[in-house]
Amino acid sequence: MNPLYIIKIGGNVIDNPIQLAQFLKDFASLSGAKILIHGGGKIATQTAAKLGVETQMVNGRRITDAAMLDVVTMVYGGLVNKNIVAQLQANQINAIGMTGADANAIKAIKRLVKDVDFGFVGDLLPDSVNANIIKTLLEAGLVPVFNALTHDGNGQLFNTNADTIASALALGLSSLYETKLIYCFEKNGVMRDINDDNSVIKEINPSYFEELKADGIIADGMLPKLQNAFDAIQNGVKEVYIGHAAKLAALQKESIFGTRLTK
């Protein structure tokens, strides 16, 4: 099978124009088939404040009421996505901006209300990704750029975690490609000490992951990221890396990038 890079960019890189421009240049230089997924939460929060829309977060996750859904649709699907697509075109990459609704690429279901009603937040199912339509785009020489919006097939958009979308794409396409899932952000990888940039854990397997969780070394926003990543590895994704966006170019040249997750 042909290799496919599925790369998620997030964290502070998205709202730093200089860092984002360099990352997109490095992304463009990767040879072969590739897909980019992005968030944009900080920009959404700033835009919401300008529009008088209150941001509510529970355990680091955004509550998306009707007003906030309008904001994230504008920011993720418009402002951030089209800026990234335009910059990739400037780097000779024929990118196409995508929500899950475009070409019916990713369907979701509304998150069930348990302790918290998250509003218009979508969760993904094992068959959420329309792998064949995405394969058609890739074979046409296009580079899909997905944002954090999905749909239910009945006209309703959902705000969906971009890390989860990246993992679902890697899983959904793993029967057609040799998928490599890469999470890029502003840290050097998964670190033993969050305040020490040189304390990167080079490799983590599932049993070590449980140990790091129990010791509180992996916590907060890193927990769902790694859980999604290990689910992907167990179900057919070849490799998962987590590392600094500025070091993406080293991945293809040296196969060394931040933290590598293994079975």
Coordinates of C-alpha atoms in Angstrom, one line a residue:
M1 CA 0.0 0.0 0.0
N2 CA 1.1 3.6 -0.6
P3 CA 2.0 5.7 2.4
L4 CA -0.3 8.5 3.5
Y5 CA 0.6 11.2 6.0
I6 CA -2.3 12.5 8.2
I7 CA -1.0 15.5 10.0
K8 CA -2.9 17.5 12.6
I9 CA -1.7 21.0 13.5
G10 CA -2.9 22.7 16.6
G11 CA -1.9 24.6 19.7
N12 CA -0.3 28.0 19.6
V13 CA 1.1 27.4 16.1
I14 CA -2.3 28.1 14.4
D15 CA -2.5 31.7 15.7
N16 CA 1.2 32.6 15.2
P17 CA 1.4 33.7 11.5
I18 CA 5.2 33.2 11.3
Q19 CA 5.2 29.7 12.9
L20 CA 2.2 28.7 10.8
A21 CA 3.8 29.9 7.5
Q22 CA 7.0 27.9 8.3
F23 CA 5.0 24.8 9.2
L24 CA 3.0 25.0 6.0
K25 CA 6.2 25.3 4.0
D26 CA 7.5 22.1 5.7
F27 CA 4.2 20.3 5.2
A28 CA 4.3 21.2 1.5
S29 CA 7.8 19.7 1.2
L30 CA 6.6 16.3 2.4
S31 CA 6.4 14.0 -0.7
G32 CA 3.5 11.7 -1.3
A33 CA -0.1 11.7 -0.3
K34 CA -1.1 13.8 2.7
I35 CA -4.0 15.3 4.6
L36 CA -3.9 18.2 7.0
I37 CA -6.3 18.7 9.9
H38 CA -6.5 21.9 12.0
G39 CA -8.2 23.4 14.9
G40 CA -8.4 27.1 15.8
G41 CA -9.9 27.3 19.3
K42 CA -8.0 30.4 20.5
I43 CA -9.1 32.4 17.4
A44 CA -12.7 31.1 17.9
T45 CA -12.6 32.3 21.5
Q46 CA -11.2 35.7 20.5
T47 CA -13.8 36.1 17.7
A48 CA -16.6 35.1 20.0
A49 CA -15.6 37.8 22.5
K50 CA -15.7 40.4 19.8
L51 CA -19.2 39.3 18.8
G52 CA -20.4 39.2 22.4
V53 CA -20.7 35.4 22.5
E54 CA -19.8 33.8 25.8
T55 CA -17.2 31.0 25.7
Q56 CA -18.0 28.1 28.1
M57 CA -15.5 25.3 28.7
V58 CA -15.9 22.1 30.7
N59 CA -12.7 20.0 31.3
G60 CA -11.0 21.8 28.5
R61 CA -13.9 21.1 26.0
R62 CA -16.0 23.8 24.4
I63 CA -19.7 23.9 24.9
T64 CA -21.1 24.7 21.5
D65 CA -24.6 26.4 21.7
A66 CA -26.2 27.8 18.5
A67 CA -24.4 31.1 18.8
M68 CA -21.0 29.4 19.3
L69 CA -21.7 27.0 16.4
D70 CA -22.0 30.1 14.2
V71 CA -18.7 31.4 15.4
V72 CA -16.7 28.1 15.0
T73 CA -18.2 27.6 11.6
M74 CA -17.0 31.1 10.5
V75 CA -13.6 30.7 12.1
Y76 CA -12.8 27.0 11.5
G77 CA -14.5 26.7 8.1
G78 CA -13.8 30.2 6.9
L79 CA -11.0 32.3 8.4
V80 CA -8.5 29.7 9.5
N81 CA -9.2 27.1 6.8
K82 CA -9.1 29.4 3.8
N83 CA -5.9 31.1 5.1
I84 CA -4.2 27.8 5.3
V85 CA -5.4 26.7 1.9
A86 CA -4.3 30.0 0.3
Q87 CA -0.8 29.6 1.9
L88 CA -0.5 26.0 0.7
Q89 CA -1.4 27.1 -2.9
A90 CA 1.5 29.6 -2.5
N91 CA 3.7 26.6 -1.7
Q92 CA 2.6 24.9 -4.9
I93 CA 0.2 22.5 -3.1
N94 CA -3.2 22.1 -4.7
A95 CA -5.1 22.1 -1.4
I96 CA -8.9 21.9 -1.0
G97 CA -10.6 23.1 2.2
M98 CA -13.0 20.6 3.8
T99 CA -15.5 20.3 6.5
G100 CA -17.0 16.9 7.2
A101 CA -20.1 18.0 5.2
D102 CA -18.1 18.6 2.0
A103 CA -18.5 15.5 -0.2
N104 CA -20.1 13.8 2.8
A105 CA -16.6 13.1 4.0
I106 CA -17.1 12.7 7.7
K107 CA -20.5 12.1 9.4
A108 CA -21.0 12.4 13.2
I109 CA -23.7 12.0 15.8
K110 CA -24.7 14.6 18.4
R111 CA -22.9 13.9 21.7
L112 CA -25.3 12.4 24.2
V113 CA -26.1 14.4 27.2
K114 CA -24.7 12.8 30.4
D115 CA -23.4 15.1 33.1
V116 CA -22.9 18.0 30.7
D117 CA -24.9 19.2 27.6
F118 CA -22.1 20.1 25.2
G119 CA -24.7 21.3 22.6
F120 CA -23.8 21.0 18.9
V121 CA -20.8 18.8 19.5
G122 CA -20.4 15.7 17.3
D123 CA -18.9 12.4 18.1
L124 CA -17.6 10.0 15.5
L125 CA -18.5 6.4 14.9
P126 CA -16.3 3.6 13.4
D127 CA -17.9 4.2 9.9
S128 CA -17.9 8.0 10.1
V129 CA -15.1 8.5 7.5
N130 CA -16.1 8.2 3.8
A131 CA -12.7 6.7 2.8
N132 CA -13.5 6.3 -0.9
I133 CA -14.4 9.9 -1.6
I134 CA -11.2 11.0 0.2
K135 CA -9.2 8.5 -1.9
T136 CA -10.8 10.0 -5.0
L137 CA -9.5 13.5 -4.0
L138 CA -6.1 12.2 -3.2
E139 CA -5.8 10.4 -6.5
A140 CA -6.8 13.6 -8.3
G141 CA -3.7 15.2 -6.8
L142 CA -5.5 17.3 -4.2
V143 CA -4.5 17.7 -0.6
P144 CA -7.6 17.9 1.7
V145 CA -7.4 20.4 4.5
F146 CA -10.0 19.4 7.1
N147 CA -11.2 21.7 9.9
A148 CA -13.0 20.7 13.1
L149 CA -16.6 20.6 11.6
T150 CA -18.6 17.5 10.8
H151 CA -22.3 16.9 10.0
D152 CA -25.1 14.4 10.6
G153 CA -26.3 14.0 7.1
N154 CA -29.6 15.8 7.9
G155 CA -28.3 19.4 7.6
Q156 CA -26.8 19.9 11.0
L157 CA -23.2 20.9 11.5
F158 CA -21.2 19.9 14.6
N159 CA -18.1 21.1 16.3
T160 CA -15.9 18.0 16.6
N161 CA -12.5 17.6 18.3
A162 CA -9.8 18.0 15.6
D163 CA -7.5 15.4 17.3
T164 CA -10.4 12.9 17.1
I165 CA -11.0 13.7 13.4
A166 CA -7.3 13.1 12.6
S167 CA -7.4 9.8 14.3
A168 CA -10.6 8.8 12.6
L169 CA -9.2 9.7 9.2
A170 CA -6.1 7.6 9.9
L171 CA -8.2 4.7 10.9
G172 CA -10.7 5.1 8.1
L173 CA -8.1 5.2 5.4
S174 CA -5.8 2.5 6.9
S175 CA -7.3 -0.2 4.7
L176 CA -6.4 1.8 1.6
Y177 CA -3.1 3.3 2.6
E178 CA -0.2 2.8 4.9
T179 CA -1.3 5.6 7.3
K180 CA 1.0 7.6 9.5
L181 CA -0.7 9.9 12.0
I182 CA 1.3 12.9 13.2
Y183 CA 0.2 15.4 15.8
C184 CA 2.1 18.7 15.6
F185 CA 2.0 21.5 18.2
E186 CA 4.3 23.8 20.1
K187 CA 6.0 21.2 22.3
N188 CA 8.8 18.8 21.5
G189 CA 6.6 15.7 22.2
V190 CA 5.2 14.0 25.2
M191 CA 7.4 15.3 28.1
R192 CA 8.2 13.8 31.5
D193 CA 8.4 17.3 32.9
I194 CA 6.1 19.9 31.2
N195 CA 8.6 22.7 32.2
D196 CA 11.6 20.9 30.6
D197 CA 11.7 21.0 26.8
N198 CA 14.4 18.3 26.9
S199 CA 12.5 15.7 28.8
V200 CA 10.8 14.2 25.7
I201 CA 9.7 10.6 26.1
K202 CA 11.0 9.1 22.9
E203 CA 8.7 6.0 22.7
I204 CA 5.5 5.0 24.5
N205 CA 3.7 1.6 24.3
P206 CA 0.2 0.9 25.9
S207 CA 1.5 -0.4 29.2
Y208 CA 3.9 2.5 29.6
F209 CA 1.0 4.8 28.8
E210 CA -1.0 3.4 31.7
E211 CA 2.0 3.9 33.9
L212 CA 2.5 7.5 32.9
K213 CA -1.3 8.2 33.4
A214 CA -1.2 6.6 36.9
D215 CA 1.8 8.8 37.8
G216 CA 0.1 12.0 36.6
I217 CA 2.8 12.6 34.0
I218 CA 0.2 12.4 31.2
A219 CA -2.9 14.4 32.0
D220 CA -5.4 17.1 30.9
G221 CA -5.5 17.7 27.1
M222 CA -2.7 15.2 26.3
L223 CA -4.9 12.3 27.7
P224 CA -7.5 12.2 24.9
K225 CA -4.8 12.9 22.3
L226 CA -2.9 9.8 23.3
Q227 CA -6.0 7.7 23.9
N228 CA -7.1 8.4 20.3
A229 CA -3.6 7.7 19.0
F230 CA -3.4 4.3 20.7
D231 CA -6.9 3.3 19.5
A232 CA -5.6 4.1 16.0
I233 CA -2.5 2.0 16.4
Q234 CA -4.5 -1.0 17.7
N235 CA -6.8 -0.8 14.7
G236 CA -4.5 -0.6 11.7
V237 CA -2.6 2.7 11.7
K238 CA 1.0 2.0 11.1
E239 CA 2.7 4.8 13.1
V240 CA 1.8 7.7 15.4
Y241 CA 4.1 10.6 16.2
I242 CA 3.6 13.7 18.5
G243 CA 6.0 16.5 18.2
H244 CA 7.0 20.1 17.5
A245 CA 5.5 21.7 14.4
A246 CA 8.9 23.3 13.6
K247 CA 10.6 19.9 13.3
L248 CA 8.2 18.3 10.9
A249 CA 10.7 18.4 8.0
A250 CA 13.0 16.0 10.0
L251 CA 10.3 13.3 10.0
Q252 CA 10.7 12.2 6.4
K253 CA 14.5 12.7 6.3
E254 CA 15.4 11.0 9.6
S255 CA 12.2 9.2 10.8
I256 CA 12.8 11.0 14.1
F257 CA 10.1 13.2 15.4
G258 CA 9.2 13.9 19.0
T259 CA 7.4 10.9 20.7
R260 CA 6.7 7.7 18.8
L261 CA 3.7 5.6 19.9
T262 CA 3.9 1.9 19.4
K263 CA 1.8 -1.2 19.9

